[in-house]
């Protein structure tokens, strides 16, 4: 199969928009499965984990493949819940195109904005599918307008719905100018009919709008359009494809996946408008030794280059490393080079994934997404290539965990099993962090939210047969400095034999939020020999890992090594590291340290009669209301709330609104804790 006939796409959306339902129908109509899975019944192919089937949500990105019109489509179904945003991030890093699914009633929701920004970051071309057109309150044009306004996008409908809510029964295809009529709930292909008389005028208006928008992106079509000539179906299709791949427009489709409506035209659109690997620009990497840029096109016979984007532990086959191959070929049994770690490993087996099932294949070539067995030392974000053609690709970037709990085994005998289970889970999930707290002698696990940690503890119990005691959730606070300072650190010890001598001057300076910590050496004239700069940096990093207020990590600090002295005999790496630690402790105390807390973006959706109670509760949680919007009788409240104040919010919100309100929450930023609250928190530490 040629690369022009391959599509690597993902379904992305807010939770409950219908990603998994759409994916299940795609697999059924393409002949990949013979039975349609249902999320509510826990029978879907893509949600294969017990935790996913019980809760009716997607937790892990699942990959599969299907065929449509002779094209090979690699599909990744991603989670919508914000706690599992890393799954979306790593999937978009390696995909060529995406289908963004919107709820026809709610339109653009908070997590939609997040996944849209992630797709923007990786320049992924998109189609929009407005799902659930049969629901009460469905509004196709309202959803399109929200896409334009909230996502700053250029949505262009390629279909308009025929009817809405209970009367919805199909759509008008604006490229073919035909009506596609469905029998609701039946799996037969749509009946292609002439456009109904009462919709001809509306269809003509939208067709003209479509041609105008596409002509704006194509000079040849623009000339033809301005001359008043008819644009053919083939020309329009080619124009839409080019504009979509260049991210100039977002084609919009509609349907209702639960009733099997709109899936075949969506599959046609994936083939017609989303890019093949050949349409994507060459992937850019860096030579690990020289630092020079390396460009690689999707050539199966070229040098191997693949990105490991996901790790999964399989109970039968062991460790699976999911890869996207950008160039060359990975053959079963071949040796591969991990350029990120400078190690050689053997790819013992190569498989294609169909959710949790595996299909063994002899090789994966450029443009393929699959998994490799046997790579024990390869982790998420690392590059696999050939030793004589090394290249390192940019890894996906993941958010920092914001919530932590302590975990300990029920019996001492299980400690080793617990360590092994946590290591395997941390291998799989880059937003799951395990660390040992020396002060409390506790193992702490940190993640993106309460649900994230709840799922991981549940997996320990089921997959590793391990019962554990879990502490209460703790917020991952940070510390920062607010004033610059210059400090001296001396570590001088004299004993009978050789002594220890380390002496440094450091400058500390606050940096803007989110910048991170940086260290640089400004030493001139050899006041501190070059071989001692790295130990000074190590001492700085160690000090920043535990601040002076509550022992929390210190962030957004610039540290400069500006001066110092050494002793020809007594100086050592240990002495300079100790001197840096002493200087940093003093510097952090003198730089007016403050406590930072994670702030969450919370969107509460409530019936209008409960708005007062919901706002009152948010005010009691130190919330800052950003926006309120009415959608009929429904009120949508956007607020920024400290994470520490959100524990138990789901229960309170349900009791305040008779169970009729819902909310979504995602991490926003770290902000200073008010002085009065900080005092109470630091007393507890």
Coordinates of N, CA, C and O in Angstrom, one line a residue, residues 393-534:
X393 N 14.4 13.2 18.1 CA 13.2 14.0 17.8 C 12.7 14.7 19.1 O 13.0 14.3 20.2
X394 N 12.0 15.9 18.9 CA 11.5 16.6 20.1 C 10.4 15.7 20.7 O 9.5 15.3 20.1
X395 N 10.6 15.5 22.0 CA 9.6 14.7 22.7 C 8.3 15.5 23.1 O 8.4 16.7 23.1
X396 N 7.2 14.9 23.3 CA 6.0 15.6 23.8 C 6.3 16.2 25.2 O 7.0 15.6 25.9
X397 N 5.7 17.3 25.5 CA 5.9 17.9 26.8 C 4.6 17.7 27.6 O 3.5 17.9 27.1
X398 N 4.8 17.3 28.9 CA 3.7 16.9 29.7 C 3.6 17.9 30.9 O 4.6 18.4 31.4
X399 N 2.3 18.1 31.4 CA 2.2 19.0 32.5 C 2.7 18.4 33.8 O 2.8 17.1 33.9
X400 N 3.0 19.2 34.8 CA 3.5 18.7 36.1 C 2.3 18.2 36.9 O 1.2 18.8 36.8
X401 N 2.5 17.1 37.7 CA 1.4 16.7 38.6 C 1.0 17.8 39.6 O 1.9 18.5 40.0
X402 N -0.2 17.8 40.0 CA -0.7 18.8 40.9 C -1.2 18.3 42.3 O -1.5 19.1 43.2
X403 N -1.4 17.0 42.4 CA -2.0 16.4 43.6 C -1.2 15.2 44.0 O -0.8 14.4 43.1
X404 N -1.0 15.0 45.3 CA -0.2 13.8 45.7 C -0.9 13.1 46.9 O -1.6 13.8 47.7
X405 N -0.7 11.8 47.0 CA -1.1 11.1 48.2 C 0.0 10.1 48.6 O 0.9 9.8 47.8
X406 N 0.0 9.8 49.9 CA 1.0 8.8 50.4 C 0.4 7.4 50.1 O -0.8 7.2 50.2
X407 N 1.3 6.4 49.9 CA 0.8 5.1 49.7 C 1.8 4.1 50.3 O 3.0 4.3 50.3
X408 N 1.3 3.1 51.0 CA 2.1 2.1 51.7 C 1.4 0.7 51.6 O 0.2 0.7 51.6
X409 N 2.2 -0.3 51.5 CA 1.6 -1.7 51.4 C 1.0 -2.1 52.7 O 1.3 -1.6 53.8
X410 N 0.0 -3.0 52.6 CA -0.7 -3.4 53.8 C 0.2 -4.2 54.7 O 0.1 -4.2 55.9
X411 N 1.2 -5.0 54.0 CA 2.1 -5.7 54.8 C 3.5 -5.4 54.4 O 3.8 -5.0 53.2
X412 N 4.5 -5.5 55.3 CA 5.9 -5.2 55.0 C 6.4 -6.1 53.9 O 7.2 -5.7 53.0
X413 N 5.9 -7.3 53.8 CA 6.3 -8.3 52.7 C 6.0 -7.8 51.3 O 6.7 -8.2 50.4
X414 N 5.0 -6.9 51.2 CA 4.6 -6.4 49.9 C 5.4 -5.2 49.4 O 5.1 -4.6 48.4
X415 N 6.3 -4.7 50.2 CA 7.0 -3.4 49.9 C 7.7 -3.5 48.5 O 7.6 -2.6 47.7
X416 N 8.4 -4.7 48.3 CA 9.1 -4.9 47.0 C 8.1 -4.9 45.8 O 8.3 -4.3 44.8
X417 N 6.9 -5.6 46.1 CA 5.9 -5.7 45.0 C 5.4 -4.3 44.7 O 5.1 -3.9 43.6
X418 N 5.2 -3.5 45.8 CA 4.7 -2.1 45.6 C 5.6 -1.3 44.8 O 5.2 -0.6 43.8
X419 N 6.9 -1.4 45.1 CA 7.9 -0.6 44.3 C 7.9 -1.0 42.9 O 8.0 -0.1 42.0
X420 N 7.8 -2.3 42.6 CA 7.8 -2.8 41.2 C 6.6 -2.3 40.5 O 6.6 -1.8 39.3
X421 N 5.4 -2.3 41.1 CA 4.1 -1.9 40.5 C 4.2 -0.4 40.2 O 3.8 0.0 39.1
X422 N 4.7 0.4 41.2 CA 4.7 1.8 40.9 C 5.7 2.2 39.8 O 5.5 3.1 39.0
X423 N 6.8 1.4 39.7 CA 7.8 1.7 38.7 C 7.2 1.4 37.3 O 7.3 2.2 36.4
X424 N 6.4 0.3 37.2 CA 5.8 0.0 35.9 C 4.7 1.0 35.5 O 4.6 1.4 34.4
X425 N 3.9 1.4 36.5 CA 2.9 2.4 36.2 C 3.5 3.8 35.8 O 3.0 4.5 35.0
X426 N 4.6 4.1 36.5 CA 5.3 5.4 36.2 C 5.9 5.3 34.8 O 6.0 6.4 34.1
X427 N 6.4 4.1 34.4 CA 6.9 4.0 33.0 C 5.8 4.3 32.0 O 6.1 4.9 31.0
X428 N 4.6 3.8 32.3 CA 3.5 4.0 31.3 C 3.0 5.5 31.2 O 2.6 5.9 30.2
X429 N 3.0 6.1 32.4 CA 2.3 7.4 32.5 C 3.3 8.5 32.9 O 3.7 8.6 34.0
X430 N 3.7 9.4 32.0 CA 4.6 10.5 32.3 C 4.1 11.5 33.3 O 4.9 12.3 33.9
X431 N 2.8 11.6 33.5 CA 2.3 12.5 34.5 C 2.1 11.9 35.9 O 1.5 12.5 36.8
X432 N 2.5 10.6 36.0 CA 2.5 9.9 37.3 C 3.9 9.9 37.9 O 4.8 9.3 37.3
X433 N 4.1 10.6 39.0 CA 5.4 10.7 39.6 C 5.4 10.0 41.0 O 4.6 10.2 41.8
X434 N 6.5 9.2 41.2 CA 6.7 8.5 42.5 C 7.9 9.1 43.1 O 9.0 9.2 42.5
X435 N 7.8 9.4 44.4 CA 9.1 9.9 45.1 C 9.0 9.4 46.6 O 7.9 9.2 47.1
X436 N 10.1 9.3 47.2 CA 10.2 8.9 48.6 C 10.5 10.2 49.4 O 11.5 10.9 49.2
X437 N 9.7 10.5 50.4 CA 9.9 11.6 51.3 C 10.7 11.2 52.5 O 10.3 10.4 53.3
X438 N 12.0 11.8 52.5 CA 12.9 11.3 53.6 C 12.4 11.8 54.9 O 12.7 11.1 55.9
X439 N 11.7 13.0 55.0 CA 11.3 13.5 56.3 C 10.3 12.6 57.0 O 10.3 12.4 58.2
X440 N 9.3 12.2 56.1 CA 8.2 11.4 56.7 C 8.3 9.9 56.5 O 7.5 9.1 57.0
X441 N 9.4 9.5 55.8 CA 9.5 8.1 55.4 C 8.3 7.5 54.7 O 7.9 6.4 54.9
X442 N 7.7 8.3 53.8 CA 6.5 7.8 53.1 C 6.8 7.8 51.6 O 7.6 8.7 51.1
X443 N 6.2 6.9 50.9 CA 6.2 6.9 49.4 C 5.0 7.8 49.0 O 3.9 7.5 49.4
X444 N 5.3 8.8 48.2 CA 4.3 9.7 47.7 C 4.1 9.5 46.2 O 5.0 9.3 45.4
X445 N 2.8 9.4 45.8 CA 2.5 9.3 44.3 C 1.7 10.6 44.0 O 0.8 11.0 44.7
X446 N 2.1 11.2 42.8 CA 1.5 12.4 42.4 C 0.9 12.3 41.0 O 1.5 11.5 40.2
X447 N -0.2 12.9 40.8 CA -0.8 12.8 39.5 C -1.6 14.1 39.1 O -1.5 15.1 39.8
X448 N -2.5 14.0 38.1 CA -3.2 15.2 37.6 C -4.5 15.5 38.3 O -5.1 16.5 38.0
X449 N -5.0 14.6 39.2 CA -6.3 14.8 39.8 C -6.7 13.6 40.7 O -6.0 12.6 40.6
X450 N -7.8 13.8 41.4 CA -8.2 12.7 42.3 C -8.6 11.4 41.5 O -8.3 10.3 41.9
X451 N -9.3 11.6 40.3 CA -9.7 10.4 39.5 C -8.4 9.7 39.0 O -8.4 8.5 39.0
X452 N -7.4 10.5 38.5 CA -6.2 9.9 38.0 C -5.5 9.0 39.1 O -5.2 7.8 38.8
X453 N -5.4 9.5 40.3 CA -4.8 8.6 41.4 C -5.7 7.5 41.8 O -5.2 6.4 42.0
X454 N -7.0 7.7 41.8 CA -7.9 6.6 42.1 C -7.8 5.5 41.1 O -7.8 4.3 41.5
X455 N -7.7 5.8 39.8 CA -7.5 4.8 38.8 C -6.2 4.0 38.9 O -6.2 2.8 38.8
X456 N -5.1 4.7 39.2 CA -3.8 4.1 39.4 C -3.8 3.1 40.6 O -3.3 2.0 40.5
X457 N -4.5 3.5 41.7 CA -4.5 2.7 42.9 C -5.4 1.4 42.6 O -5.0 0.3 43.0
X458 N -6.5 1.6 41.8 CA -7.3 0.5 41.4 C -6.5 -0.5 40.5 O -6.7 -1.7 40.6
X459 N -5.7 0.1 39.6 CA -4.9 -0.8 38.7 C -3.9 -1.6 39.5 O -3.6 -2.7 39.2
X460 N -3.3 -1.0 40.6 CA -2.4 -1.7 41.4 C -3.1 -2.9 42.0 O -2.5 -4.0 42.1
X461 N -4.3 -2.7 42.5 CA -5.1 -3.8 43.1 C -5.4 -4.9 42.1 O -5.2 -6.1 42.4
X462 N -5.8 -4.5 40.9 CA -6.3 -5.5 40.0 C -5.2 -6.2 39.2 O -5.2 -7.4 39.0
X463 N -4.3 -5.4 38.6 CA -3.2 -5.9 37.8 C -2.1 -6.5 38.5 O -1.4 -7.4 38.0
X464 N -1.8 -5.9 39.7 CA -0.6 -6.4 40.4 C -1.0 -7.1 41.7 O -0.1 -7.5 42.5
X465 N -2.3 -7.3 41.9 CA -2.8 -8.0 43.1 C -2.2 -7.5 44.4 O -1.6 -8.2 45.2
X466 N -2.3 -6.2 44.5 CA -1.6 -5.5 45.6 C -2.5 -4.6 46.4 O -3.1 -3.7 45.8
X467 N -2.8 -4.9 47.6 CA -3.6 -4.0 48.5 C -2.7 -2.9 49.1 O -1.7 -3.3 49.7
X468 N -3.1 -1.7 49.1 CA -2.3 -0.6 49.7 C -3.2 0.4 50.5 O -4.3 0.5 50.2
X469 N -2.5 1.0 51.5 CA -3.2 2.0 52.3 C -2.8 3.4 51.6 O -1.7 3.7 51.4
X470 N -3.9 4.2 51.3 CA -3.7 5.4 50.6 C -4.0 6.6 51.5 O -5.1 6.6 52.1
X471 N -3.1 7.6 51.6 CA -3.4 8.7 52.5 C -4.4 9.7 51.8 O -4.8 9.5 50.7
X472 N -4.7 10.8 52.5 CA -5.6 11.8 52.0 C -4.8 12.6 50.9 O -3.6 12.7 50.9
X473 N -5.6 13.1 49.9 CA -4.9 13.9 48.8 C -4.2 15.1 49.4 O -4.7 15.8 50.3
X474 N -3.0 15.4 48.9 CA -2.2 16.6 49.3 C -1.9 17.4 48.1 O -1.6 16.8 47.0
X475 N -2.0 18.7 48.2 CA -1.8 19.6 47.1 C -0.2 19.7 46.9 O 0.5 19.8 47.9
X476 N 0.2 19.7 45.7 CA 1.6 19.9 45.4 C 1.9 21.4 45.3 O 1.8 22.0 44.3
X477 N 2.2 22.0 46.5 CA 2.6 23.4 46.5 C 4.0 23.6 46.0 O 4.8 22.6 45.8
X478 N 4.3 24.8 45.6 CA 5.6 25.2 45.2 C 6.1 26.4 46.0 O 5.3 27.1 46.6
X479 N 7.4 26.7 45.9 CA 7.9 27.9 46.5 C 8.6 28.7 45.5 O 9.1 28.2 44.4
X480 N 8.6 30.0 45.6 CA 9.3 30.9 44.7 C 9.9 32.1 45.5 O 9.6 32.3 46.6
X481 N 10.8 32.8 44.8 CA 11.4 34.0 45.5 C 10.9 35.2 44.8 O 10.4 35.2 43.7
X482 N 10.9 36.3 45.6 CA 10.3 37.6 45.0 C 11.4 38.7 44.9 O 11.1 39.8 44.4
X483 N 12.6 38.5 45.4 CA 13.6 39.5 45.4 C 14.9 38.9 45.0 O 15.2 37.8 45.4
X484 N 15.8 39.7 44.3 CA 17.1 39.2 44.0 C 18.0 39.3 45.2 O 17.8 40.1 46.1
X485 N 19.1 38.5 45.2 CA 20.1 38.6 46.2 C 21.4 38.0 45.8 O 21.4 37.2 44.8
X486 N 22.5 38.4 46.5 CA 23.8 37.8 46.2 C 24.3 37.2 47.5 O 24.3 37.8 48.5
X487 N 24.7 35.9 47.4 CA 25.1 35.2 48.6 C 26.4 34.5 48.5 O 26.8 34.1 47.4
X488 N 27.1 34.3 49.6 CA 28.4 33.5 49.6 C 28.2 32.2 50.3 O 27.4 32.1 51.3
X489 N 28.8 31.2 49.8 CA 28.8 29.9 50.4 C 30.2 29.4 50.6 O 31.0 29.3 49.7
X490 N 30.6 29.0 51.9 CA 31.9 28.5 52.1 C 31.8 27.1 52.8 O 31.0 27.0 53.7
X491 N 32.5 26.2 52.3 CA 32.6 24.9 52.9 C 34.1 24.6 53.1 O 34.8 24.2 52.2
X492 N 34.6 24.8 54.3 CA 36.0 24.7 54.6 C 36.2 23.8 55.8 O 35.7 24.1 56.9
X493 N 36.8 22.6 55.6 CA 37.0 21.7 56.7 C 38.5 21.3 56.7 O 39.0 20.9 55.7
X494 N 39.1 21.3 57.9 CA 40.5 21.0 58.0 C 40.6 19.8 59.0 O 40.2 20.0 60.2
X495 N 41.2 18.7 58.6 CA 41.4 17.6 59.5 C 42.9 17.3 59.4 O 43.7 18.1 58.9
X496 N 43.3 16.1 60.0 CA 44.7 15.8 60.0 C 45.4 15.7 58.7 O 46.5 16.2 58.4
X497 N 44.6 15.1 57.7 CA 45.2 14.9 56.4 C 44.7 16.0 55.4 O 44.7 17.2 55.8
X498 N 44.3 15.6 54.2 CA 43.8 16.5 53.2 C 42.4 17.1 53.7 O 41.6 16.4 54.2
X499 N 42.2 18.4 53.5 CA 41.0 19.1 54.0 C 40.0 19.2 52.8 O 40.1 18.5 51.8
X500 N 39.0 20.0 53.1 CA 37.9 20.2 52.1 C 37.8 21.7 51.9 O 37.7 22.5 52.9
X501 N 37.8 22.2 50.7 CA 37.7 23.7 50.5 C 36.8 23.9 49.2 O 37.1 23.5 48.1
X502 N 35.7 24.6 49.5 CA 34.8 25.1 48.4 C 34.3 26.4 48.8 O 33.9 26.7 49.9
X503 N 34.3 27.4 47.8 CA 33.9 28.7 48.1 C 33.2 29.3 46.8 O 33.8 29.3 45.8
X504 N 32.0 29.8 47.0 CA 31.2 30.3 45.8 C 30.5 31.5 46.2 O 30.1 31.7 47.3
X505 N 30.3 32.4 45.2 CA 29.3 33.5 45.3 C 28.2 33.3 44.2 O 28.5 33.1 43.0
X506 N 27.0 33.3 44.7 CA 25.8 33.1 43.8 C 24.9 34.3 43.8 O 24.8 34.9 44.8
X507 N 24.3 34.5 42.6 CA 23.3 35.5 42.5 C 21.9 34.8 42.2 O 21.9 34.0 41.3
X508 N 20.9 35.1 43.0 CA 19.6 34.5 42.8 C 18.6 35.6 42.3 O 18.7 36.8 42.8
X509 N 17.8 35.3 41.3 CA 16.9 36.3 40.7 C 15.5 35.6 40.4 O 15.6 34.5 39.8
X510 N 14.4 36.2 40.8 CA 13.1 35.6 40.4 C 12.9 35.7 38.9 O 13.3 36.7 38.2
X511 N 12.2 34.7 38.3 CA 11.9 34.7 36.9 C 10.3 34.7 36.7 O 9.6 34.3 37.7
X512 N 9.8 35.0 35.5 CA 8.4 35.0 35.3 C 7.8 33.6 35.6 O 8.5 32.6 35.3
X513 N 6.5 33.5 36.0 CA 5.9 32.2 36.3 C 5.9 31.3 35.1 O 5.6 31.7 34.0
X514 N 6.3 30.0 35.3 CA 6.3 29.0 34.3 C 7.6 29.0 33.5 O 7.7 28.1 32.6
X515 N 8.5 29.8 33.8 CA 9.8 29.8 33.1 C 10.7 28.6 33.5 O 11.5 28.1 32.7
X516 N 10.6 28.2 34.8 CA 11.4 27.1 35.2 C 12.7 27.6 35.9 O 12.9 28.8 35.9
X517 N 13.5 26.7 36.4 CA 14.8 27.1 37.0 C 15.9 27.1 36.0 O 16.0 26.1 35.1
X518 N 16.8 28.0 36.0 CA 18.0 28.0 35.1 C 19.2 28.3 35.9 O 19.2 29.1 36.9
X519 N 20.3 27.7 35.5 CA 21.6 28.0 36.1 C 22.6 28.4 35.1 O 22.7 27.8 34.0
X520 N 23.4 29.4 35.3 CA 24.5 29.7 34.4 C 25.8 30.1 35.1 O 25.7 30.7 36.3
X521 N 26.9 29.9 34.5 CA 28.2 30.2 35.1 C 28.7 31.5 34.5 O 28.8 31.6 33.2
X522 N 29.0 32.5 35.3 CA 29.6 33.8 34.8 C 31.0 33.9 35.3 O 31.6 35.0 35.4
X523 N 31.7 32.8 35.5 CA 33.0 32.8 36.0 C 34.0 33.2 34.9 O 34.0 32.7 33.8
X524 N 34.9 34.2 35.3 CA 36.0 34.6 34.3 C 37.3 34.5 35.1 O 37.3 34.7 36.3
X525 N 38.3 34.2 34.4 CA 39.6 34.2 35.1 C 39.9 33.0 36.0 O 40.9 33.0 36.7
X526 N 39.1 32.0 35.9 CA 39.3 30.8 36.6 C 39.2 30.8 38.1 O 39.8 30.1 38.9
X527 N 38.3 31.8 38.6 CA 38.1 31.8 40.1 C 37.6 30.5 40.6 O 37.9 30.1 41.7
X528 N 36.7 29.9 39.8 CA 36.3 28.5 40.2 C 36.6 27.7 38.9 O 36.1 27.9 37.8
X529 N 37.5 26.7 39.1 CA 37.9 25.9 37.9 C 36.7 25.2 37.2 O 35.7 24.9 37.9
X530 N 36.8 25.0 35.9 CA 35.7 24.5 35.2 C 35.1 23.2 35.7 O 33.9 22.9 35.7
X531 N 36.0 22.3 36.2 CA 35.5 21.0 36.6 C 34.6 21.1 37.9 O 34.0 20.1 38.2
X532 N 34.6 22.2 38.6 CA 33.8 22.4 39.8 C 32.4 23.1 39.5 O 31.6 23.2 40.4
X533 N 32.2 23.5 38.2 CA 31.0 24.2 37.9 C 29.8 23.2 38.0 O 28.7 23.5 38.5
X534 N 30.0 22.0 37.4 CA 28.9 21.0 37.4 C 28.5 20.6 38.9 O 27.3 20.5 39.2

